[in-house]
Short mmCIF file of C-alpha atoms in Angstrom, two decimals:
data_model
loop_
_atom_site.label_atom_id
_atom_site.label_comp_id
_atom_site.label_asym_id
_atom_site.label_seq_id
_atom_site.Cartn_x
_atom_site.Cartn_y
_atom_site.Cartn_z
CA MET A 150 -23.47 45.70 -62.12
CA GLN A 151 -26.75 44.68 -63.72
CA ARG A 152 -28.62 41.64 -62.48
CA LEU A 153 -31.75 40.14 -63.94
CA ARG A 154 -34.45 39.08 -61.53
CA HIS A 155 -34.94 35.33 -61.30
CA THR A 156 -38.42 35.64 -62.77
CA GLU A 157 -37.16 36.91 -66.13
CA THR A 158 -38.59 35.00 -69.08
CA VAL A 159 -35.15 34.58 -70.65
CA ALA A 160 -33.87 32.59 -67.68
CA CYS A 161 -36.95 30.40 -67.47
CA ARG A 162 -36.88 29.62 -71.17
CA VAL A 163 -33.25 28.49 -71.09
CA VAL A 164 -33.65 26.34 -67.99
CA THR A 165 -36.97 24.91 -69.14
CA SER A 166 -35.39 23.99 -72.48
CA TRP A 167 -32.63 22.12 -70.66
CA VAL A 168 -35.13 20.35 -68.42
CA VAL A 169 -37.12 19.11 -71.40
CA GLN A 170 -34.00 17.95 -73.25
CA GLY A 171 -32.54 16.46 -70.07
CA CYS A 172 -35.51 14.17 -69.46
CA ASN A 173 -36.52 13.10 -72.94
CA GLY A 174 -33.53 10.83 -73.40
CA SER A 175 -31.41 13.00 -75.68
CA ARG A 176 -29.27 14.37 -72.84
CA CYS A 177 -30.55 12.50 -69.78
CA ILE A 178 -28.13 11.12 -67.23
CA SER A 179 -27.53 7.37 -67.45
CA SER A 180 -30.35 5.12 -66.35
CA TRP A 181 -28.32 3.99 -63.33
CA LEU A 182 -28.87 7.46 -61.85
CA PRO A 183 -32.52 8.20 -62.67
CA SER A 184 -33.04 10.47 -59.66
CA TRP A 185 -30.59 13.03 -61.04
CA CYS A 186 -32.93 14.41 -63.65
CA PRO A 187 -33.94 18.06 -63.29
CA THR A 188 -37.55 18.77 -62.48
CA SER A 189 -38.38 22.44 -62.79
CA LEU A 190 -37.07 25.92 -62.14
CA SER A 191 -39.78 26.54 -59.53
CA HIS A 192 -38.73 23.39 -57.63
CA LEU A 193 -35.10 24.53 -57.74
CA ILE A 194 -36.03 28.00 -56.45
CA LYS A 195 -38.04 26.57 -53.54
CA SER A 196 -35.26 24.14 -52.63
CA GLU A 197 -32.60 26.83 -52.75
CA ASP A 198 -34.72 29.18 -50.62
CA ARG A 199 -35.00 26.46 -47.95
CA ILE A 200 -31.26 25.79 -48.06
CA LEU A 201 -30.40 29.50 -47.74
CA LYS A 202 -32.91 30.18 -44.96
CA PRO A 203 -30.34 29.80 -42.11
CA ILE A 204 -28.29 32.75 -43.43
CA LYS A 205 -28.72 35.57 -40.92
CA VAL A 206 -27.09 38.40 -42.87
CA LYS A 207 -28.60 40.49 -45.66
CA PHE A 208 -27.72 39.48 -49.21
CA THR A 209 -28.76 40.09 -52.79
CA GLN A 210 -29.38 37.45 -55.41
CA GLY A 211 -29.81 37.60 -59.14
CA TYR A 212 -28.58 36.68 -62.58
CA VAL A 213 -25.46 38.38 -63.91
CA PRO A 214 -25.50 38.46 -67.74
CA ILE A 215 -22.24 37.40 -69.38
CA SER A 216 -21.16 36.65 -72.96
CA ASN A 217 -23.04 34.54 -75.51
CA GLY A 218 -26.41 35.13 -73.85
CA ASN A 219 -25.37 33.19 -70.75
CA TYR A 220 -25.89 34.28 -67.15
CA ILE A 221 -24.48 33.35 -63.75
CA TRP A 222 -26.68 33.10 -60.65
CA THR A 223 -25.02 35.15 -57.92
CA LEU A 224 -25.48 35.77 -54.21
CA GLY A 225 -23.82 38.97 -52.97
CA PHE A 226 -22.97 40.01 -49.41
CA ASN A 227 -21.57 43.40 -48.27
CA GLU A 228 -21.55 44.71 -51.82
CA VAL A 229 -19.99 48.16 -51.98
CA GLU A 230 -19.21 50.30 -55.00
CA CYS A 231 -15.56 49.84 -56.01
CA SER A 232 -15.17 47.20 -53.27
CA SER A 233 -14.54 49.84 -50.61
CA ASP A 234 -16.30 51.03 -47.51
CA LEU A 235 -15.81 53.54 -44.72
CA SER A 236 -14.78 52.18 -41.35
CA THR A 237 -15.83 53.71 -38.05
CA THR A 238 -12.64 55.78 -38.05
CA GLY A 239 -13.57 57.33 -41.38
CA VAL A 240 -10.55 55.84 -43.13
CA GLN A 241 -11.34 54.24 -46.45
CA GLN A 242 -10.29 50.62 -46.45
CA LEU A 243 -10.19 48.54 -49.59
CA LYS A 244 -11.38 45.01 -49.04
CA VAL A 245 -10.77 42.56 -51.83
CA PRO A 246 -13.97 40.59 -52.53
CA LEU A 247 -14.11 36.87 -51.77
CA VAL A 248 -15.62 34.79 -54.60
CA LEU A 249 -16.83 31.27 -53.80
CA LEU A 250 -16.97 28.55 -56.47
CA HIS A 251 -18.74 25.28 -55.64
CA GLY A 252 -17.74 21.75 -56.61
CA PHE A 253 -19.13 19.40 -59.24
CA GLY A 254 -22.86 18.89 -58.89
CA GLY A 255 -23.10 21.70 -56.33
CA GLY A 256 -24.33 25.25 -56.19
CA VAL A 257 -24.42 28.30 -53.94
CA GLY A 258 -26.02 26.21 -51.19
CA LEU A 259 -22.69 24.43 -50.63
CA TRP A 260 -21.47 27.48 -48.72
CA VAL A 261 -24.55 28.03 -46.52
CA LYS A 262 -22.75 27.21 -43.25
CA ASN A 263 -19.87 29.56 -44.12
CA LEU A 264 -21.59 32.56 -45.68
CA SER A 265 -22.57 34.40 -42.48
CA ALA A 266 -19.02 34.04 -41.10
CA PHE A 267 -17.39 35.16 -44.35
CA ALA A 268 -19.76 38.12 -44.66
CA GLY A 269 -19.25 38.99 -40.98
CA GLU A 270 -15.73 40.17 -41.80
CA GLY A 271 -17.21 43.13 -43.69
CA ARG A 272 -15.61 42.01 -46.93
CA PRO A 273 -17.71 41.74 -50.11
CA VAL A 274 -18.53 38.06 -50.64
CA TYR A 275 -20.03 36.45 -53.73
CA ALA A 276 -21.22 32.87 -54.16
CA LEU A 277 -21.81 31.76 -57.75
CA ASP A 278 -23.52 28.91 -59.51
CA MET A 279 -20.98 28.07 -62.20
CA LEU A 280 -22.17 27.57 -65.77
CA GLY A 281 -24.10 24.34 -66.12
CA PHE A 282 -25.00 24.16 -62.42
CA GLY A 283 -27.76 25.42 -60.14
CA ARG A 284 -29.63 28.40 -61.52
CA SER A 285 -26.96 29.49 -64.01
CA SER A 286 -27.38 28.95 -67.74
CA ARG A 287 -26.51 25.61 -69.28
CA PRO A 288 -24.49 26.18 -72.43
CA THR A 289 -23.15 23.37 -74.55
CA PHE A 290 -19.58 22.57 -73.53
CA GLY A 291 -17.04 21.25 -76.02
CA ARG A 292 -15.90 17.65 -75.71
CA ASP A 293 -12.27 18.75 -75.43
CA ALA A 294 -11.23 19.24 -71.78
CA LYS A 295 -9.11 22.31 -72.59
CA ASP A 296 -12.05 23.98 -74.35
CA ALA A 297 -14.35 23.29 -71.40
CA GLU A 298 -11.76 24.67 -68.98
CA GLU A 299 -11.40 27.82 -71.08
CA GLN A 300 -15.18 28.22 -71.15
CA PHE A 301 -15.35 28.09 -67.33
CA VAL A 302 -12.42 30.51 -66.98
CA GLN A 303 -13.85 32.94 -69.55
CA SER A 304 -17.27 32.87 -67.89
CA LEU A 305 -15.64 33.78 -64.56
CA GLU A 306 -13.72 36.64 -66.21
CA ASP A 307 -16.92 37.87 -67.90
CA TRP A 308 -18.69 37.72 -64.53
CA ARG A 309 -15.87 39.69 -62.85
CA LYS A 310 -16.12 42.42 -65.48
CA ALA A 311 -19.93 42.54 -65.23
CA GLU A 312 -19.69 42.95 -61.44
CA GLY A 313 -17.06 45.68 -61.83
CA LEU A 314 -14.46 43.95 -59.64
CA GLU A 315 -10.83 44.88 -60.13
CA HIS A 316 -9.38 42.14 -57.91
CA MET A 317 -10.82 39.12 -56.13
CA ILE A 318 -9.87 36.26 -53.86
CA LEU A 319 -11.08 32.93 -55.26
CA LEU A 320 -12.07 30.12 -52.93
CA GLY A 321 -13.12 26.94 -54.67
CA HIS A 322 -14.19 23.47 -53.64
CA ASP A 323 -13.54 20.45 -55.89
CA LEU A 324 -14.29 21.57 -59.48
CA GLY A 325 -14.48 25.15 -58.18
CA GLY A 326 -10.91 24.79 -56.89
CA TYR A 327 -9.79 23.59 -60.29
CA VAL A 328 -11.52 26.50 -62.06
CA SER A 329 -10.06 28.95 -59.49
CA THR A 330 -6.55 27.65 -60.19
CA ALA A 331 -7.03 27.73 -63.96
CA TYR A 332 -8.36 31.30 -63.68
CA ALA A 333 -5.41 32.40 -61.52
CA LEU A 334 -2.96 30.96 -64.06
CA ASN A 335 -4.67 32.89 -66.87
CA TYR A 336 -5.27 36.11 -64.90
CA PRO A 337 -2.58 36.30 -62.18
CA HIS A 338 -3.04 40.07 -61.75
CA ARG A 339 -6.70 39.68 -60.70
#
């Protein structure tokens, strides 16, 4: 489980490149929605920090490198090697991690009101920014819907391997629910 710190040059270069392309007209959102144009990585970091401030439990955050030079921004709660911990009785209990996938246009902040409760169960909990959203990398997606779906599913599988998780419970909202279902159909044993 290797995470890059959010100040890594690689991450800034990728996001900055997208910001420049996003606002110069080549990839900018339609003119009817001019306020949805990214500003800067530092602005995103400050905004996310404010959104996550109400969380009262300890968590880690960082980039998880996946295939093709991409990375997924991840918040982790109750992380334990091999997804196990020792209870007060000394009996080892395996707790399957809960992985949260946000909806379209969202990010890890979507779950802010739920994270403390989910983490309070003692189970490992992860909230991800899916590819193309939040602080994760922004690869080019194919125009074919099936190809885009496969890219989301493969990125989630790459993330799972990078985190060393054998099994996981997926909880998705909106687009995250769709990706969770597509993943479960492709990897039912996970």
